[in-house]
Amino acid sequence: MSVQALAGVIFYVSITRLQNTVGESIAFGKNAKQSTTYGEHDASHALDRTFSRIGSATQSGNLPWWEVDLRGYFTISSITLTAAIPYALYNKMGNAFVEVMNKDVSLCSDVQVVWCGNVSSTVTAGEEFTFTCNATFPVRYVRVTRLSTTNVQLIIGHVDVQGIGATKQYRSHYTPTANWRVYIPSLTTSAVTAGACGILCHKSHSCIDFSYRTTASTEANCLLTDKVVPENSYGLNHWTMYTLDSCL
């Protein structure tokens, strides 16, 4: 199968996701975003304990939200939100609620959503709130939204997501981008065709994107990743990056 032919190919396979390491948040290092960003308090800070005193912060707005793309499909056992530490910041997580979804709600029209629970109206410094989610579908997205009748900030000290990889049978369409490749491969291997590289991505834990170049099959020409940032620079003209369509 040629690289060009792969653009329109639909794969139907069963993916067996591997069990997550006990104690390690499956959200760590994944792609986080939020409705707005206050100062330098990026959405990704809520996933890194280095920033847990303050974490992520939105600007004041109506129904501010924070979301993480788990870059794979999981059965969620628990989600823990930790409030910020400094005075006057920790209560800016009050009345927030947690949901899990199978698709990107900002892009897809047929999203499955399950409500997991909500934070109390009064929060103390560094307080933790743990929720269980009874989703009957494999989860890819976790979203936190703060309810309010006025403009408010949403500040989250830390988000921990526990779960195991889900076995999911689904169809996938990859969109190709020429002259790009994945930035931090989780697996570097070889494949005879781009289609074969795509099948390896299906079978590998949390693989969402992959890159392939036409070369000798014994060379490292197939890169799998669960990271987000691609690489585009001089010398990559033989690579093509394939990105999973999250709405399928």
GROMACS .gro file of N, CA, C and O in nm, residues 162-233:
model
  288
  162GLN      N    1  -0.680   0.828   3.690
  162GLN     CA    2  -0.640   0.689   3.701
  162GLN      C    3  -0.730   0.602   3.614
  162GLN      O    4  -0.851   0.624   3.606
  163GLY      N    5  -0.670   0.505   3.549
  163GLY     CA    6  -0.748   0.416   3.464
  163GLY      C    7  -0.658   0.318   3.393
  163GLY      O    8  -0.535   0.320   3.407
  164ILE      N    9  -0.720   0.231   3.315
  164ILE     CA   10  -0.645   0.133   3.236
  164ILE      C   11  -0.687   0.146   3.091
  164ILE      O   12  -0.796   0.194   3.059
  165GLY      N   13  -0.599   0.104   3.004
  165GLY     CA   14  -0.629   0.109   2.862
  165GLY      C   15  -0.751   0.026   2.828
  165GLY      O   16  -0.773  -0.081   2.883
  166ALA      N   17  -0.833   0.078   2.739
  166ALA     CA   18  -0.958   0.011   2.702
  166ALA      C   19  -0.940  -0.065   2.572
  166ALA      O   20  -0.866  -0.023   2.483
  167THR      N   21  -1.010  -0.176   2.562
  167THR     CA   22  -1.016  -0.250   2.437
  167THR      C   23  -1.133  -0.195   2.357
  167THR      O   24  -1.247  -0.203   2.400
  168LYS      N   25  -1.103  -0.141   2.242
  168LYS     CA   26  -1.208  -0.077   2.164
  168LYS      C   27  -1.201  -0.117   2.019
  168LYS      O   28  -1.096  -0.110   1.957
  169GLN      N   29  -1.314  -0.159   1.965
  169GLN     CA   30  -1.321  -0.191   1.824
  169GLN      C   31  -1.384  -0.072   1.755
  169GLN      O   32  -1.497  -0.034   1.783
  170TYR      N   33  -1.309  -0.009   1.666
  170TYR     CA   34  -1.361   0.111   1.601
  170TYR      C   35  -1.291   0.131   1.468
  170TYR      O   36  -1.190   0.072   1.438
  171ARG      N   37  -1.347   0.219   1.388
  171ARG     CA   38  -1.284   0.250   1.261
  171ARG      C   39  -1.206   0.380   1.276
  171ARG      O   40  -1.244   0.468   1.350
  172SER      N   41  -1.097   0.389   1.203
  172SER     CA   42  -1.012   0.506   1.216
  172SER      C   43  -0.970   0.557   1.080
  172SER      O   44  -0.934   0.479   0.991
  173HIS      N   45  -0.972   0.686   1.064
  173HIS     CA   46  -0.924   0.750   0.943
  173HIS      C   47  -0.811   0.844   0.979
  173HIS      O   48  -0.827   0.929   1.066
  174TYR      N   49  -0.697   0.828   0.915
  174TYR     CA   50  -0.582   0.913   0.941
  174TYR      C   51  -0.567   1.018   0.831
  174TYR      O   52  -0.573   0.985   0.712
  175THR      N   53  -0.547   1.141   0.872
  175THR     CA   54  -0.525   1.250   0.779
  175THR      C   55  -0.374   1.269   0.759
  175THR      O   56  -0.302   1.294   0.857
  176PRO      N   57  -0.325   1.260   0.635
  176PRO     CA   58  -0.181   1.272   0.612
  176PRO      C   59  -0.135   1.417   0.597
  176PRO      O   60  -0.208   1.500   0.543
  177THR      N   61  -0.016   1.447   0.647
  177THR     CA   62   0.047   1.577   0.629
  177THR      C   63   0.190   1.554   0.583
  177THR      O   64   0.271   1.499   0.657
  178ALA      N   65   0.221   1.597   0.461
  178ALA     CA   66   0.353   1.575   0.405
  178ALA      C   67   0.458   1.663   0.472
  178ALA      O   68   0.429   1.772   0.521
  179ASN      N   69   0.580   1.613   0.477
  179ASN     CA   70   0.697   1.685   0.528
  179ASN      C   71   0.688   1.712   0.679
  179ASN      O   72   0.750   1.806   0.729
  180TRP      N   73   0.612   1.630   0.751
  180TRP     CA   74   0.604   1.640   0.896
  180TRP      C   75   0.629   1.501   0.954
  180TRP      O   76   0.606   1.399   0.888
  181ARG      N   77   0.675   1.501   1.078
  181ARG     CA   78   0.687   1.374   1.148
  181ARG      C   79   0.659   1.398   1.296
  181ARG      O   80   0.666   1.512   1.344
  182VAL      N   81   0.629   1.291   1.369
  182VAL     CA   82   0.600   1.304   1.511
  182VAL      C   83   0.726   1.349   1.583
  182VAL      O   84   0.838   1.317   1.542
  183TYR      N   85   0.709   1.423   1.691
  183TYR     CA   86   0.821   1.488   1.758
  183TYR      C   87   0.893   1.396   1.856
  183TYR      O   88   1.015   1.386   1.855
  184ILE      N   89   0.818   1.330   1.942
  184ILE     CA   90   0.877   1.242   2.043
  184ILE      C   91   0.816   1.102   2.026
  184ILE      O   92   0.710   1.073   2.082
  185PRO      N   93   0.877   1.014   1.949
  185PRO     CA   94   0.819   0.881   1.927
  185PRO      C   95   0.814   0.798   2.055
  185PRO      O   96   0.907   0.800   2.134
  186SER      N   97   0.704   0.727   2.074
  186SER     CA   98   0.696   0.630   2.183
  186SER      C   99   0.749   0.495   2.137
  186SER      O  100   0.784   0.410   2.219
  187LEU      N  101   0.754   0.476   2.004
  187LEU     CA  102   0.811   0.355   1.947
  187LEU      C  103   0.869   0.389   1.810
  187LEU      O  104   0.804   0.454   1.729
  188THR      N  105   0.993   0.348   1.786
  188THR     CA  106   1.058   0.362   1.656
  188THR      C  107   1.083   0.223   1.601
  188THR      O  108   1.150   0.141   1.664
  189THR      N  109   1.028   0.195   1.483
  189THR     CA  110   1.039   0.062   1.428
  189THR      C  111   1.042   0.072   1.275
  189THR      O  112   1.056   0.181   1.218
  190SER      N  113   1.029  -0.040   1.209
  190SER     CA  114   1.027  -0.042   1.062
  190SER      C  115   0.899  -0.107   1.014
  190SER      O  116   0.840  -0.190   1.083
  191ALA      N  117   0.855  -0.068   0.894
  191ALA     CA  118   0.734  -0.123   0.834
  191ALA      C  119   0.751  -0.122   0.683
  191ALA      O  120   0.816  -0.033   0.628
  192VAL      N  121   0.690  -0.220   0.617
  192VAL     CA  122   0.702  -0.232   0.473
  192VAL      C  123   0.622  -0.123   0.403
  192VAL      O  124   0.663  -0.069   0.301
  193THR      N  125   0.505  -0.089   0.458
  193THR     CA  126   0.418   0.012   0.399
  193THR      C  127   0.366   0.106   0.506
  193THR      O  128   0.374   0.076   0.626
  194ALA      N  129   0.308   0.218   0.463
  194ALA     CA  130   0.244   0.310   0.556
  194ALA      C  131   0.125   0.243   0.623
  194ALA      O  132   0.096   0.267   0.741
  195GLY      N  133   0.054   0.158   0.550
  195GLY     CA  134  -0.058   0.086   0.608
  195GLY      C  135  -0.015  -0.006   0.720
  195GLY      O  136  -0.081  -0.016   0.823
  196ALA      N  137   0.098  -0.072   0.700
  196ALA     CA  138   0.151  -0.160   0.805
  196ALA      C  139   0.192  -0.080   0.928
  196ALA      O  140   0.173  -0.124   1.042
  197CYS      N  141   0.248   0.039   0.906
  197CYS     CA  142   0.283   0.127   1.017
  197CYS      C  143   0.156   0.169   1.092
  197CYS      O  144   0.153   0.176   1.215
  198GLY      N  145   0.049   0.197   1.017
  198GLY     CA  146  -0.079   0.235   1.079
  198GLY      C  147  -0.137   0.124   1.164
  198GLY      O  148  -0.192   0.149   1.271
  199ILE      N  149  -0.122  -0.001   1.121
  199ILE     CA  150  -0.171  -0.114   1.199
  199ILE      C  151  -0.092  -0.127   1.329
  199ILE      O  152  -0.148  -0.156   1.435
  200LEU      N  153   0.039  -0.102   1.322
  200LEU     CA  154   0.120  -0.104   1.444
  200LEU      C  155   0.072   0.004   1.541
  200LEU      O  156   0.071  -0.017   1.663
  201CYS      N  157   0.033   0.118   1.488
  201CYS     CA  158  -0.020   0.226   1.572
  201CYS      C  159  -0.148   0.181   1.642
  201CYS      O  160  -0.168   0.208   1.760
  202HIS      N  161  -0.234   0.110   1.569
  202HIS     CA  162  -0.357   0.058   1.628
  202HIS      C  163  -0.329  -0.035   1.746
  202HIS      O  164  -0.401  -0.035   1.845
  203LYS      N  165  -0.224  -0.113   1.734
  203LYS     CA  166  -0.195  -0.215   1.834
  203LYS      C  167  -0.111  -0.163   1.951
  203LYS      O  168  -0.095  -0.235   2.050
  204SER      N  169  -0.059  -0.042   1.939
  204SER     CA  170   0.030   0.011   2.042
  204SER      C  171  -0.047   0.099   2.140
  204SER      O  172  -0.132   0.178   2.101
  205HIS      N  173  -0.015   0.087   2.268
  205HIS     CA  174  -0.084   0.159   2.374
  205HIS      C  175  -0.080   0.310   2.351
  205HIS      O  176   0.026   0.370   2.337
  206SER      N  177  -0.197   0.371   2.346
  206SER     CA  178  -0.215   0.516   2.338
  206SER      C  179  -0.164   0.580   2.210
  206SER      O  180  -0.159   0.703   2.202
  207CYS      N  181  -0.126   0.504   2.110
  207CYS     CA  182  -0.081   0.563   1.985
  207CYS      C  183  -0.198   0.632   1.915
  207CYS      O  184  -0.302   0.571   1.890
  208ILE      N  185  -0.181   0.760   1.884
  208ILE     CA  186  -0.283   0.837   1.815
  208ILE      C  187  -0.233   0.880   1.677
  208ILE      O  188  -0.306   0.879   1.580
  209ASP      N  189  -0.106   0.919   1.669
  209ASP     CA  190  -0.047   0.965   1.544
  209ASP      C  191   0.075   0.879   1.510
  209ASP      O  192   0.139   0.822   1.598
  210PHE      N  193   0.107   0.873   1.381
  210PHE     CA  194   0.229   0.804   1.342
  210PHE      C  195   0.288   0.872   1.218
  210PHE      O  196   0.221   0.948   1.148
  211SER      N  197   0.417   0.847   1.196
  211SER     CA  198   0.485   0.899   1.078
  211SER      C  199   0.551   0.785   1.003
  211SER      O  200   0.598   0.687   1.063
  212TYR      N  201   0.556   0.800   0.871
  212TYR     CA  202   0.614   0.695   0.787
  212TYR      C  203   0.691   0.761   0.673
  212TYR      O  204   0.654   0.867   0.623
  213ARG      N  205   0.799   0.697   0.633
  213ARG     CA  206   0.872   0.741   0.514
  213ARG      C  207   0.904   0.619   0.429
  213ARG      O  208   0.930   0.510   0.480
  214THR      N  209   0.900   0.638   0.298
  214THR     CA  210   0.929   0.530   0.206
  214THR      C  211   1.079   0.509   0.199
  214THR      O  212   1.153   0.596   0.152
  215THR      N  213   1.123   0.396   0.247
  215THR     CA  214   1.265   0.364   0.249
  215THR      C  215   1.277   0.213   0.265
  215THR      O  216   1.177   0.142   0.262
  216ALA      N  217   1.397   0.165   0.279
  216ALA     CA  218   1.415   0.021   0.298
  216ALA      C  219   1.342  -0.024   0.424
  216ALA      O  220   1.347   0.043   0.527
  217SER      N  221   1.273  -0.138   0.417
  217SER     CA  222   1.190  -0.183   0.528
  217SER      C  223   1.271  -0.218   0.652
  217SER      O  224   1.216  -0.231   0.760
  218THR      N  225   1.402  -0.235   0.637
  218THR     CA  226   1.485  -0.267   0.753
  218THR      C  227   1.528  -0.142   0.830
  218THR      O  228   1.582  -0.152   0.940
  219GLU      N  229   1.504  -0.024   0.773
  219GLU     CA  230   1.540   0.100   0.840
  219GLU      C  231   1.428   0.146   0.932
  219GLU      O  232   1.314   0.103   0.920
  220ALA      N  233   1.461   0.237   1.025
  220ALA     CA  234   1.361   0.291   1.118
  220ALA      C  235   1.277   0.394   1.042
  220ALA      O  236   1.310   0.512   1.036
  221ASN      N  237   1.168   0.348   0.986
  221ASN     CA  238   1.086   0.435   0.901
  221ASN      C  239   0.942   0.449   0.950
  221ASN      O  240   0.857   0.505   0.882
  222CYS      N  241   0.915   0.399   1.069
  222CYS     CA  242   0.779   0.402   1.126
  222CYS      C  243   0.789   0.453   1.270
  222CYS      O  244   0.850   0.388   1.355
  223LEU      N  245   0.730   0.569   1.298
  223LEU     CA  246   0.736   0.632   1.429
  223LEU      C  247   0.595   0.643   1.486
  223LEU      O  248   0.506   0.699   1.422
  224LEU      N  249   0.574   0.592   1.607
  224LEU     CA  250   0.444   0.599   1.673
  224LEU      C  251   0.454   0.694   1.791
  224LEU      O  252   0.559   0.703   1.856
  225THR      N  253   0.344   0.763   1.823
  225THR     CA  254   0.349   0.857   1.934
  225THR      C  255   0.212   0.879   1.998
  225THR      O  256   0.109   0.858   1.934
  226ASP      N  257   0.214   0.922   2.126
  226ASP     CA  258   0.093   0.970   2.193
  226ASP      C  259   0.110   1.117   2.229
  226ASP      O  260   0.028   1.173   2.300
  227LYS      N  261   0.218   1.178   2.181
  227LYS     CA  262   0.242   1.319   2.207
  227LYS      C  263   0.172   1.405   2.103
  227LYS      O  264   0.114   1.355   2.008
  228VAL      N  265   0.181   1.535   2.120
  228VAL     CA  266   0.102   1.626   2.039
  228VAL      C  267   0.184   1.706   1.938
  228VAL      O  268   0.147   1.719   1.822
  229VAL      N  269   0.298   1.759   1.982
  229VAL     CA  270   0.371   1.854   1.900
  229VAL      C  271   0.445   1.782   1.787
  229VAL      O  272   0.529   1.696   1.812
  230PRO      N  273   0.419   1.817   1.661
  230PRO     CA  274   0.492   1.757   1.549
  230PRO      C  275   0.621   1.834   1.522
  230PRO      O  276   0.644   1.941   1.576
  231GLU      N  277   0.702   1.780   1.435
  231GLU     CA  278   0.827   1.844   1.397
  231GLU      C  279   0.823   1.870   1.247
  231GLU      O  280   0.788   1.784   1.168
  232ASN      N  281   0.859   1.991   1.207
  232ASN     CA  282   0.864   2.026   1.066
  232ASN      C  283   0.990   2.108   1.044
  232ASN      O  284   0.997   2.224   1.083
  233SER      N  285   1.090   2.048   0.985
  233SER     CA  286   1.214   2.120   0.964
  233SER      C  287   1.285   2.065   0.841
  233SER      O  288   1.239   1.969   0.778
   0.00000   0.00000   0.00000
